CSV table of C-alpha atoms and ligand atoms in Angstrom, one decimal:
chain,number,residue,atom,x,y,z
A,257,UNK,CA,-102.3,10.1,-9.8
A,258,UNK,CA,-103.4,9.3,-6.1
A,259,UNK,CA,-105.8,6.1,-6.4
A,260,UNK,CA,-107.2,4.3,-3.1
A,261,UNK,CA,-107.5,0.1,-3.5
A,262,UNK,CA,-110.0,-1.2,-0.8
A,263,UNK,CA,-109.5,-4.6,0.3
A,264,UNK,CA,-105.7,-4.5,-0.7
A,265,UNK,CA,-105.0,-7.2,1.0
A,266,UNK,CA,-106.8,-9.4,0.3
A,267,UNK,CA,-106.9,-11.7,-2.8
A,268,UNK,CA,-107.1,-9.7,-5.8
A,269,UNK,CA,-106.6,-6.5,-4.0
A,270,UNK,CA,-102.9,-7.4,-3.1
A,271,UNK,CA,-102.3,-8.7,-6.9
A,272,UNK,CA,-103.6,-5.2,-8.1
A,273,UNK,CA,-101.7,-3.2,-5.6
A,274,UNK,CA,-98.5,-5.0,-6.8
A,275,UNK,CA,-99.8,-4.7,-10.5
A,276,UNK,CA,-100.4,-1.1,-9.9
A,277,UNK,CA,-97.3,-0.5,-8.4
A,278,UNK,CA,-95.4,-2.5,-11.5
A,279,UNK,CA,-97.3,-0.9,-14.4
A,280,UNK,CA,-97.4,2.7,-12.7
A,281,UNK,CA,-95.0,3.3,-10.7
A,282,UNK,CA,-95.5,6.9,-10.5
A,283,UNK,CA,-98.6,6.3,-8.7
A,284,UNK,CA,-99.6,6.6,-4.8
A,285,UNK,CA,-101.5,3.4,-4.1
A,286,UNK,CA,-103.1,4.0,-1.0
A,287,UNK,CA,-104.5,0.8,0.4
A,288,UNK,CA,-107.8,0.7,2.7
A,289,UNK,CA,-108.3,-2.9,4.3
A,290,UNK,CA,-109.8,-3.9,7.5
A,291,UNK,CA,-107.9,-7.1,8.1
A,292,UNK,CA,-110.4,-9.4,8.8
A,293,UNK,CA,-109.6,-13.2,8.1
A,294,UNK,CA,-109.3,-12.5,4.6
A,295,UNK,CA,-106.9,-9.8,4.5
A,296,UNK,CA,-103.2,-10.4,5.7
A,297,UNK,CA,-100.2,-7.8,5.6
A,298,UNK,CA,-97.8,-10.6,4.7
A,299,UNK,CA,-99.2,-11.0,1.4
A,300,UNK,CA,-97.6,-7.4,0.8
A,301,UNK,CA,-94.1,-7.8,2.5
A,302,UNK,CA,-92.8,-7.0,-0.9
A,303,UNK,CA,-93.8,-3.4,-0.6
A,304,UNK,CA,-91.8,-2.8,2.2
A,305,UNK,CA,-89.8,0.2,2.4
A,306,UNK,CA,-91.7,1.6,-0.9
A,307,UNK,CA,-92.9,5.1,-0.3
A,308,UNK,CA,-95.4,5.0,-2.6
A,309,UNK,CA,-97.7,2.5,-1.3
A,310,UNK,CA,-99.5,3.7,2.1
A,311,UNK,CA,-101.5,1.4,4.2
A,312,UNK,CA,-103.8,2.4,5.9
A,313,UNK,CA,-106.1,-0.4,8.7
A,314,UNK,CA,-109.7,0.5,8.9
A,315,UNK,CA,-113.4,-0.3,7.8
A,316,UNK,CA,-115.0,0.8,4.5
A,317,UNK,CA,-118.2,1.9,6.4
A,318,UNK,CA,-116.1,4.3,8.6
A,319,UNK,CA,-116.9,7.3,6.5
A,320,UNK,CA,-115.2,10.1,8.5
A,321,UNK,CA,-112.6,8.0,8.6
A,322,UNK,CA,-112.3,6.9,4.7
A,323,UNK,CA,-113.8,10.9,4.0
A,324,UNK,CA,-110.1,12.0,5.7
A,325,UNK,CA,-107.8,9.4,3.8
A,326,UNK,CA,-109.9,10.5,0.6
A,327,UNK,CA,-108.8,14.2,1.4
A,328,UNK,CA,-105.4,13.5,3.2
A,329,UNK,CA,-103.9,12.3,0.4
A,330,UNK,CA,-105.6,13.8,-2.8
A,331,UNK,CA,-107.0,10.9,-3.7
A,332,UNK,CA,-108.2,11.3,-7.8
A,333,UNK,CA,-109.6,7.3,-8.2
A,334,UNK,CA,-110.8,4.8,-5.6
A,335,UNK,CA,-110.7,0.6,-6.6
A,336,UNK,CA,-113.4,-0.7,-4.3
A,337,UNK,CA,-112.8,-4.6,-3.6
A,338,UNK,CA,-113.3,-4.7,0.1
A,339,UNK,CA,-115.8,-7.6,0.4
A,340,UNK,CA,-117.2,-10.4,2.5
A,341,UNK,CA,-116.6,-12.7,-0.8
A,342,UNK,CA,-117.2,-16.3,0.4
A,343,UNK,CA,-120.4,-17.7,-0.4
A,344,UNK,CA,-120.4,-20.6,1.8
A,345,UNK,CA,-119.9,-18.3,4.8
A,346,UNK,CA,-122.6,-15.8,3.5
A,347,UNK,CA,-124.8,-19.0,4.2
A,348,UNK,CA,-123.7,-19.5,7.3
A,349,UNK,CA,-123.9,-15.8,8.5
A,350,UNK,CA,-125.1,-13.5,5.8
A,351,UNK,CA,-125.5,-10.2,8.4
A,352,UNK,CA,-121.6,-9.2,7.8
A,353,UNK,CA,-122.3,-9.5,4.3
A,354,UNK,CA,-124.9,-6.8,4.5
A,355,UNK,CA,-122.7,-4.7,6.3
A,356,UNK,CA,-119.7,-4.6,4.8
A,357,UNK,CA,-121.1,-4.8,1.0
A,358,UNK,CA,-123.7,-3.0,1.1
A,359,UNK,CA,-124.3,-0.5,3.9
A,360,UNK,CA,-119.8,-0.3,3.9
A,361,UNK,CA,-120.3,0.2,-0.2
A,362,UNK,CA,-123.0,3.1,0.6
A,363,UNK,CA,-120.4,5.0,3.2
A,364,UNK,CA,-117.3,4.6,0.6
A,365,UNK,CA,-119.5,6.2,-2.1
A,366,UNK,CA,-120.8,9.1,0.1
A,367,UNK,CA,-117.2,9.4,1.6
A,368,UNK,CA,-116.0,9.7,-2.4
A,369,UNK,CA,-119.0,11.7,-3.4
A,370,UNK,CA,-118.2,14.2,-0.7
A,371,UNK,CA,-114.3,14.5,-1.5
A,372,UNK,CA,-115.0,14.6,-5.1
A,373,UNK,CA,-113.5,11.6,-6.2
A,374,UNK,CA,-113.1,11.6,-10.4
A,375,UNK,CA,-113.5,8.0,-10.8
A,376,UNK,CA,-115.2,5.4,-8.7
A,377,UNK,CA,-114.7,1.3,-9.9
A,378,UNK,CA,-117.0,-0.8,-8.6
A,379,UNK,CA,-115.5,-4.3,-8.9
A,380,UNK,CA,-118.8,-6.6,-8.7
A,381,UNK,CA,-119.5,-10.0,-9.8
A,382,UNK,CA,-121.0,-12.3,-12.4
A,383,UNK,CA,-122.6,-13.8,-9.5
A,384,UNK,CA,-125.1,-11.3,-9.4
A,385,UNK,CA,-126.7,-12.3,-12.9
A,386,UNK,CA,-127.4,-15.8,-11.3
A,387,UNK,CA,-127.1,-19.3,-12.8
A,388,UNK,CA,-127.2,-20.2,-16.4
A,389,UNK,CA,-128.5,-23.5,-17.8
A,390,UNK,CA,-125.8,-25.3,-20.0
A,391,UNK,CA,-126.0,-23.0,-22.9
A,392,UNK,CA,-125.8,-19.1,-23.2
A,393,UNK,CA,-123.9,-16.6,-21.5
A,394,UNK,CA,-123.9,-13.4,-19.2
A,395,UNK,CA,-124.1,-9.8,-21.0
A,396,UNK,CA,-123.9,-7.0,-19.5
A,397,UNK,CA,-127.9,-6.1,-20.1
A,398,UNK,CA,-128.5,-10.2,-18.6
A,399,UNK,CA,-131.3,-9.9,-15.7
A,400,UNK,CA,-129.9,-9.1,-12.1
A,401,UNK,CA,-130.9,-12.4,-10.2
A,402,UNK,CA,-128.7,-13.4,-7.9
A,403,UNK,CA,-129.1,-16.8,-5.2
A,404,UNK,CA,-127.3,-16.3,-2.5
A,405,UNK,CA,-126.7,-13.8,0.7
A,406,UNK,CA,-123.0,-12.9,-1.0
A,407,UNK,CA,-124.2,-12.4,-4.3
A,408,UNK,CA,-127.6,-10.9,-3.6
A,409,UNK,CA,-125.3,-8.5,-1.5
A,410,UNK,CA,-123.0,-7.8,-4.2
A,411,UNK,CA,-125.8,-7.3,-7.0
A,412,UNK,CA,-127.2,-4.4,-3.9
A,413,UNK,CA,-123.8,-2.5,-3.7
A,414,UNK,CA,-123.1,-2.5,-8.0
A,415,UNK,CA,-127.0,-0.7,-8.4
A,416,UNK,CA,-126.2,1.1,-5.3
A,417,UNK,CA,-123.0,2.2,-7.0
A,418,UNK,CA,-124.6,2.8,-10.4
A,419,UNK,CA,-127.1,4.7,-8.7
A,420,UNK,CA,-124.4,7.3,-7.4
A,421,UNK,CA,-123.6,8.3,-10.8
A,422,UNK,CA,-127.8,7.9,-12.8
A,423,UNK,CA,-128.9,10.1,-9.2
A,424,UNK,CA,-125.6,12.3,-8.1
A,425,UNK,CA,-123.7,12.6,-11.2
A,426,UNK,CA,-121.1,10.7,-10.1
A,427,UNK,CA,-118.0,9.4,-12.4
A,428,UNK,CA,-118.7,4.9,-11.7
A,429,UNK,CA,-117.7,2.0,-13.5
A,430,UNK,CA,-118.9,-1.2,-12.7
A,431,UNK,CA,-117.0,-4.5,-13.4
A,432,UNK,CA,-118.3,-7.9,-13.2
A,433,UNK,CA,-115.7,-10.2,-13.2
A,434,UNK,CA,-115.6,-14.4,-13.0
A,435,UNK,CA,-113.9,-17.0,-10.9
A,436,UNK,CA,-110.4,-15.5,-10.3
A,437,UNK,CA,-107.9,-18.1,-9.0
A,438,UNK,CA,-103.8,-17.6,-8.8
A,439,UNK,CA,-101.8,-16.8,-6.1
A,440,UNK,CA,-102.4,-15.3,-2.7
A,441,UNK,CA,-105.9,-16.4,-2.9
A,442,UNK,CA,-107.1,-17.9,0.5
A,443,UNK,CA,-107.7,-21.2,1.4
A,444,UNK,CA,-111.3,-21.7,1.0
A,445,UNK,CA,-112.2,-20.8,-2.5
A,446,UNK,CA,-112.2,-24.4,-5.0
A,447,UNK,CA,-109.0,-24.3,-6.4
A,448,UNK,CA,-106.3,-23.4,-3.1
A,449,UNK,CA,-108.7,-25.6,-0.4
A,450,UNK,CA,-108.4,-28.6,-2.5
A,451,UNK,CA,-104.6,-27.9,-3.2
A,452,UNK,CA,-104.2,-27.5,0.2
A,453,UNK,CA,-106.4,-30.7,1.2
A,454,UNK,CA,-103.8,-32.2,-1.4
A,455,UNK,CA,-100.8,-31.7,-0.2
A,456,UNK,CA,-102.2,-32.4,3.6
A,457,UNK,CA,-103.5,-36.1,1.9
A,458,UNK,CA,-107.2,-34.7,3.0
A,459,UNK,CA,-110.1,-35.7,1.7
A,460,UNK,CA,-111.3,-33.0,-1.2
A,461,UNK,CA,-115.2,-32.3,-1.0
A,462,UNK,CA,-117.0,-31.8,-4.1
A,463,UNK,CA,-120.8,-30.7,-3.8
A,464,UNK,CA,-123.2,-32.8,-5.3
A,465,UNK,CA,-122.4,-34.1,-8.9
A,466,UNK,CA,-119.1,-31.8,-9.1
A,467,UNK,CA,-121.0,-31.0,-12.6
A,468,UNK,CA,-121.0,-27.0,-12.1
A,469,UNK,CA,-119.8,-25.0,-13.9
A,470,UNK,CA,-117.4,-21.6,-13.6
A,471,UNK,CA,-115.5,-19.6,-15.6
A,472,UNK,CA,-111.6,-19.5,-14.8
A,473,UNK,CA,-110.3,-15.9,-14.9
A,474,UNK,CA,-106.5,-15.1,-13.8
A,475,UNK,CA,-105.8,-12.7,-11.6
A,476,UNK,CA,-103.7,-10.6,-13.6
A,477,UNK,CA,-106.1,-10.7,-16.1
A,478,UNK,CA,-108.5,-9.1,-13.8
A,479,UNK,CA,-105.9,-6.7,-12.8
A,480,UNK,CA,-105.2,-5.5,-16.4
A,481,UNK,CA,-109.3,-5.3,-17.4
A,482,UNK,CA,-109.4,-3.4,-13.8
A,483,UNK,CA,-106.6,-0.9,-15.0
A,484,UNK,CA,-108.2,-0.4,-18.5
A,485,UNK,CA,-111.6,0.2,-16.9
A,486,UNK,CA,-110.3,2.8,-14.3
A,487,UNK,CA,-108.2,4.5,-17.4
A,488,UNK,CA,-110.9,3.7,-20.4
A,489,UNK,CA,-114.1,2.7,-19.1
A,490,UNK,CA,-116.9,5.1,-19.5
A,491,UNK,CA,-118.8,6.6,-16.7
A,492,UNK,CA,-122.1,4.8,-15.6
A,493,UNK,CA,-121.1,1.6,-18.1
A,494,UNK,CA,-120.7,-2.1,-16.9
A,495,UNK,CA,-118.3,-4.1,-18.6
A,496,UNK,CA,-118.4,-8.1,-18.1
A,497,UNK,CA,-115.0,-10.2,-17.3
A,498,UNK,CA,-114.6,-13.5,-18.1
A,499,UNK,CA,-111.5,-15.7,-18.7
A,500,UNK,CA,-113.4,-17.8,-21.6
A,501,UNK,CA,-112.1,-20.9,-19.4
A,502,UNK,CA,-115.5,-22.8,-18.7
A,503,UNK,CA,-114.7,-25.6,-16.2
A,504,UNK,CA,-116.7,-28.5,-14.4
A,505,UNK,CA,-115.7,-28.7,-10.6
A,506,UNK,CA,-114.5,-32.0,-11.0
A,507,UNK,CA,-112.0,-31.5,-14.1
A,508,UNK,CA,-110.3,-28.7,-12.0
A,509,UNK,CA,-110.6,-31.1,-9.2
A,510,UNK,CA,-108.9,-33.8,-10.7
A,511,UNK,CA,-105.9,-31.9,-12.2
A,512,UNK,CA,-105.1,-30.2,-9.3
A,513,UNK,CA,-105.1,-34.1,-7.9
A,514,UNK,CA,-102.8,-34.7,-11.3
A,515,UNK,CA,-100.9,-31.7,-10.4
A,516,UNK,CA,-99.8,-32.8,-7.3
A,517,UNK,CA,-99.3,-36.5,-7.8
A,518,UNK,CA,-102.2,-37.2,-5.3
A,519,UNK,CA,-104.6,-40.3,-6.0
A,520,UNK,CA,-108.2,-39.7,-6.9
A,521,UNK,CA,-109.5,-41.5,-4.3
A,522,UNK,CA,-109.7,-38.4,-2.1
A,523,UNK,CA,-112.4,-36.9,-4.1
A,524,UNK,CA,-115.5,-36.9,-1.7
A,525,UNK,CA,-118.2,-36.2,-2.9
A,526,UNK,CA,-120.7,-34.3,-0.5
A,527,UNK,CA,-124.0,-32.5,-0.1
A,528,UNK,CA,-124.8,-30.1,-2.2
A,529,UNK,CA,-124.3,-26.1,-1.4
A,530,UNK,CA,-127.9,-24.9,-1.3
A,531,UNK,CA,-129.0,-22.5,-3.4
A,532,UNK,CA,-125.8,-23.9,-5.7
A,533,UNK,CA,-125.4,-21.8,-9.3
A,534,UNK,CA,-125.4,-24.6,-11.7
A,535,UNK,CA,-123.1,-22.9,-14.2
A,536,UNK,CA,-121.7,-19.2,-15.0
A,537,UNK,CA,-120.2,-18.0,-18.6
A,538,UNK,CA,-119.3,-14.8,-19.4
A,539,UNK,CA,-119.3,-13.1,-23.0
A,540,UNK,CA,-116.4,-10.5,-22.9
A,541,UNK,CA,-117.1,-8.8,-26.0
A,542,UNK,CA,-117.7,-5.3,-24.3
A,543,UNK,CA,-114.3,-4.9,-23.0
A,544,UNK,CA,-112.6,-6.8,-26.2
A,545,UNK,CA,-114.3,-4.2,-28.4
A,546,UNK,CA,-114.3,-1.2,-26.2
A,547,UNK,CA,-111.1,-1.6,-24.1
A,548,UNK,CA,-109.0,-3.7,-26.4
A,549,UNK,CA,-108.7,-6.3,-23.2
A,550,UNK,CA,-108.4,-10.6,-24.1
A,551,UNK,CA,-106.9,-12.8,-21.4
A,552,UNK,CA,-103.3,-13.3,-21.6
A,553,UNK,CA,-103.5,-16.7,-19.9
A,554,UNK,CA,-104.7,-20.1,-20.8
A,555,UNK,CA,-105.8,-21.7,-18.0
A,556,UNK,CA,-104.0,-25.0,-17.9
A,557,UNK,CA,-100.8,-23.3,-17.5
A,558,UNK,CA,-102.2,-20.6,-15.2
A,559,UNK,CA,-103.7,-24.3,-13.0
A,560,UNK,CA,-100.4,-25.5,-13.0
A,561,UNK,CA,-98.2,-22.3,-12.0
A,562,UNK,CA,-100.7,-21.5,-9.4
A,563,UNK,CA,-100.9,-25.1,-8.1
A,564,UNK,CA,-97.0,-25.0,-8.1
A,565,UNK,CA,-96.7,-21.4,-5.9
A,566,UNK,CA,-99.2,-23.1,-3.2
A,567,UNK,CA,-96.0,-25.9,-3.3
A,568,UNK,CA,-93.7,-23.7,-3.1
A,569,UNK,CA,-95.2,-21.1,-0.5
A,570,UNK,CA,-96.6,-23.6,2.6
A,571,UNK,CA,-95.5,-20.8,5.0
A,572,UNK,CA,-98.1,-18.1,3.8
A,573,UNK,CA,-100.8,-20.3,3.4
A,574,UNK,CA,-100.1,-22.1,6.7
A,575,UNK,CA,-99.6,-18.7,8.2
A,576,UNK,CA,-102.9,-17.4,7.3
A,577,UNK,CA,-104.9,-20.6,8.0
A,578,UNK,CA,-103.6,-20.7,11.8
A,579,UNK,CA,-105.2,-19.2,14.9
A,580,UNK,CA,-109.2,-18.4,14.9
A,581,UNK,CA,-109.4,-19.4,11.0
A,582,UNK,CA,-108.2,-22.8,11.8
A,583,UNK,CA,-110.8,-23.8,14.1
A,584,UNK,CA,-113.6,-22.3,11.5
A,585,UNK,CA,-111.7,-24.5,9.1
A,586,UNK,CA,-111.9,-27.4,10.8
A,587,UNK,CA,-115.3,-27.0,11.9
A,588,UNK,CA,-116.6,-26.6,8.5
A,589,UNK,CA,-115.1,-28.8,7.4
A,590,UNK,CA,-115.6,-31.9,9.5
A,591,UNK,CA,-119.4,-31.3,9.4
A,592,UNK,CA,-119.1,-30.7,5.4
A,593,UNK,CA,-117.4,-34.6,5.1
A,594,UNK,CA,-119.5,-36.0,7.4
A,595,UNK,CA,-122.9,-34.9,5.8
B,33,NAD,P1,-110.9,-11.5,-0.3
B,33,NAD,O1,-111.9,-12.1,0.6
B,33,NAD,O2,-109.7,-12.3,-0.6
B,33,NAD,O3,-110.4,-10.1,0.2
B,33,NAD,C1,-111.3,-9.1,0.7
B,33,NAD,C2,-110.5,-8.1,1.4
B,33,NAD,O4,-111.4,-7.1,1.9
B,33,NAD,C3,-109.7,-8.6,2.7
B,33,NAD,O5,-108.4,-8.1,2.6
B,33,NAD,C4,-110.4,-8.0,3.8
B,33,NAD,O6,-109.6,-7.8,5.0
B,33,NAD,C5,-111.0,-6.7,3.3
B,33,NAD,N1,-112.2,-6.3,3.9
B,33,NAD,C6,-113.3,-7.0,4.3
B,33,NAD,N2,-114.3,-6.3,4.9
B,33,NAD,C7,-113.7,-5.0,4.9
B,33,NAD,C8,-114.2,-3.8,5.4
B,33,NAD,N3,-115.4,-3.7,6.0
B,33,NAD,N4,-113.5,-2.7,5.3
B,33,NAD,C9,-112.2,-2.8,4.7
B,33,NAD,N5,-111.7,-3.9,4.2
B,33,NAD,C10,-112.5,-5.0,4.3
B,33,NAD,O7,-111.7,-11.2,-1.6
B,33,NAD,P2,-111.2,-11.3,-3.2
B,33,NAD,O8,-111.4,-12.6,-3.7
B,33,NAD,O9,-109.9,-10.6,-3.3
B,33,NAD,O10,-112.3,-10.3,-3.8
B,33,NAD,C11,-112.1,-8.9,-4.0
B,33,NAD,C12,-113.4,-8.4,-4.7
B,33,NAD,O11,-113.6,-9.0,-5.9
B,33,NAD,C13,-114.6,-8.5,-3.8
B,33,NAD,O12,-115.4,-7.4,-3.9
B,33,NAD,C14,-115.3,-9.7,-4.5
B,33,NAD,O13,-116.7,-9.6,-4.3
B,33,NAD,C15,-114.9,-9.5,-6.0
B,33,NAD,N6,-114.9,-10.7,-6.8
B,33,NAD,C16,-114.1,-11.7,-6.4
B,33,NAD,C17,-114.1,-12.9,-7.2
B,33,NAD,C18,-113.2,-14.1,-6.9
B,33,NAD,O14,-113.2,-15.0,-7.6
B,33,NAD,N7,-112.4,-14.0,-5.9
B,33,NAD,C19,-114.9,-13.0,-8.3
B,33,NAD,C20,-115.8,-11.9,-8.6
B,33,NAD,C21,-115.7,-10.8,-7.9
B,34,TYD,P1,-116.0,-21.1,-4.7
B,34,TYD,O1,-114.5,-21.1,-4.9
B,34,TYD,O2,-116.6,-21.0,-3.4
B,34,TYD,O3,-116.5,-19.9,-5.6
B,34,TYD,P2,-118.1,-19.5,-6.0
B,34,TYD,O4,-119.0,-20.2,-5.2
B,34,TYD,O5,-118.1,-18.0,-5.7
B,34,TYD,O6,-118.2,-19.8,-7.5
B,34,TYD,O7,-116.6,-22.4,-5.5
B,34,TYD,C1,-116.4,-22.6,-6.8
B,34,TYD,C2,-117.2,-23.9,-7.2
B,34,TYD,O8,-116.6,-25.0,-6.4
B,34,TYD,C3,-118.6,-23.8,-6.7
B,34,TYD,O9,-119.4,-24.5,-7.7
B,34,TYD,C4,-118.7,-24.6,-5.4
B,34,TYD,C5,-117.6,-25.6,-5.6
B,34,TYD,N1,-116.9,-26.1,-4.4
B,34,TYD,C6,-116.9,-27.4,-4.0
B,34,TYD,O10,-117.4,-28.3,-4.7
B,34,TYD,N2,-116.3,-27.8,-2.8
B,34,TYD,C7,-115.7,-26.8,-2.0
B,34,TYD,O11,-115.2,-27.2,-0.9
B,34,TYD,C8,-115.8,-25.4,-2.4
B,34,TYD,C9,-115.2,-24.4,-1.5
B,34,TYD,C10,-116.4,-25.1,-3.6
């Protein structure tokens, strides 16, 4: 089996691509990413030297270019994760988000449909149903409403996805995950930023009340309900993710600050995001029931392992937080404390 992983170098494209390569090593993993900010080789130096994992640089909305990988080397599945996936920069510049996740999404599907991919997994989020109040939970049949540029993109490219396969026939599976966290994610998603801003004795912003609320999924949790869905899932289905780890902002906040020995006088709280999701939850019981998947994890030892690799790997995340990232870092964040 020849499967393409977009965005393999990325966050949880790099975990899958090692996760693929570990649980079928028979496989060719090819891996599509255009290195933006996001994406970084190094995360990968692992696979050196194995044969069976190809990289290849370029843009999901190059379809001649993605149409020839597709044919070049027989690829049978493709794993689409190549995103813009920060919502605070989709706020500060949604037009990238357009064109990467949706109009890029479109070109990888008619690149696919015209190669005659057998299986196409969509990995989407539970972003796109919106926010909840404090009780219930997302289903797979919840309303699509989603708040902000990223998400509103994301919700575009699953129904564009989903259309491929009601309109053309073809073989997609949507996933909609939660908050993954673990290691290799970068440094501007909650739970590595205010690690990092940790260990540097920074000041940690929380928005607003720090009361929202997200639902803590492991990344290799992800990576086994995105194996199962490629394998198991059936054609033109969504199936829900969700680590059943509901967390308020603050509690994560404060253990990583427990993790790391750091006082709690660096919590600062600031203004709000706008358009902030008060809380997401996720009910699973579609993938239990159909695809056997529970999370392996609990999330207070996944918090503390994770908090412990950013310890113990200050060279990768110092790596990719240097040169033209840095100064959007700063930036950001010096305007986000002093609001
Ligand atoms: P990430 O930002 O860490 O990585 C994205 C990767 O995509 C990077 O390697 C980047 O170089 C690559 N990329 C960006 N634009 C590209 C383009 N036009 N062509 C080719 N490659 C491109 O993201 P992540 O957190 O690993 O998320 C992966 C996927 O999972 C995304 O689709 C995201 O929407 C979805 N998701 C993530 C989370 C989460 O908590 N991280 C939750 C739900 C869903
Ligand atoms: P984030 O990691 O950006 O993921 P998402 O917005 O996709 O859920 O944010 C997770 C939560 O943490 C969200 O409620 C916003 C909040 N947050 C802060 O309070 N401060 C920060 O600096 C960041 C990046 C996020």
């Amino acid at each position: 089996m020849n499967v393409l992983v977009t965005g393999g170098c990325g966050f949880i494209g790099s975990n899958l691509v090692k996760y693929l390569r570990r649980q079928r090593p028979d496989w060719k993993v090819v891996n599509l990413d255009k290195l933006t900010y996001a994406g970084n080789l190094e995360t990968l130096a692992d696979l050196e030297g194995d044969s069976q994992h190809v990289f290849v640089r370029g843009d999901v909305g190059n379809r001649e270019l993605v149409e020839f990988v597709l044919r070049q080397h027989r690829i049978d599945a493709v794993m689409h994760l190549a995103a813009e996936s920060h919502v605070d920069r989709s706020i500060l510049g949604p037009e990238v988000f357009i064109q990467t996740n949706v109009l890029g999404t479109q070109q990888l599907l008619e690149a696919s449909k015209a190669a005659g991919i057998k299986r196409f997994l969509m990995v989407s989020t539970d972003e796109v149903y919106g926010s909840l109040g404090p009780t219930g939970y997302f289903t797979e049949t919840s309303p699509i409403q989603p708040s902000s540029p990223y998400s509103s993109s994301k919700a575009s490219s699953d129904l564009v996805a989903l259309a491929y396969h009601h309109t053309f026939g073809m073989d997609v599976v949507v996933t909609r995950c939660s908050n993954n966290y673990g290691r290799y994610q970068f440094p501007e998603k909650l739970i590595p930023l205010m690690t990092v801003n940790a260990l540097h004795d920074r000041p940690l912003p929380v928005y607003g009340d720090g009361q929202n609320v997200r639902d803590w999924l492991h990344v290799e949790d992800h990576c086994q309900a995105l194996l199962l869905a490629l394998e198991k899932g059936r054609a033109g289905e969504v199936y829900n993710i969700g680590g059943g780890a509901e967390r308020r902002n603050i509690e994560i906040v404060r253990g990583i600050l427990q993790l790391t020995g750091k006082p709690e006088t660096l919590i600062k709280y600031v203004q709000d995001r706008p358009g902030h999701d008060r809380r997401y939850a996720i009910d699973p019981a579609k993938i239990r029931e159909e695809l056997g998947w529970t999370p392996a994890h609990t999330f207070e030892q996944g918090l503390e392992d994770t908090v412990r690799w950013y310890v113990d790997n200050r060279t990768w995340w110092e790596r990719v937080m240097s040169g033209a990232y840095r100064q959007y870092f700063e930036t950001q964040y010096k305007a986000r404390l002093a609001a």
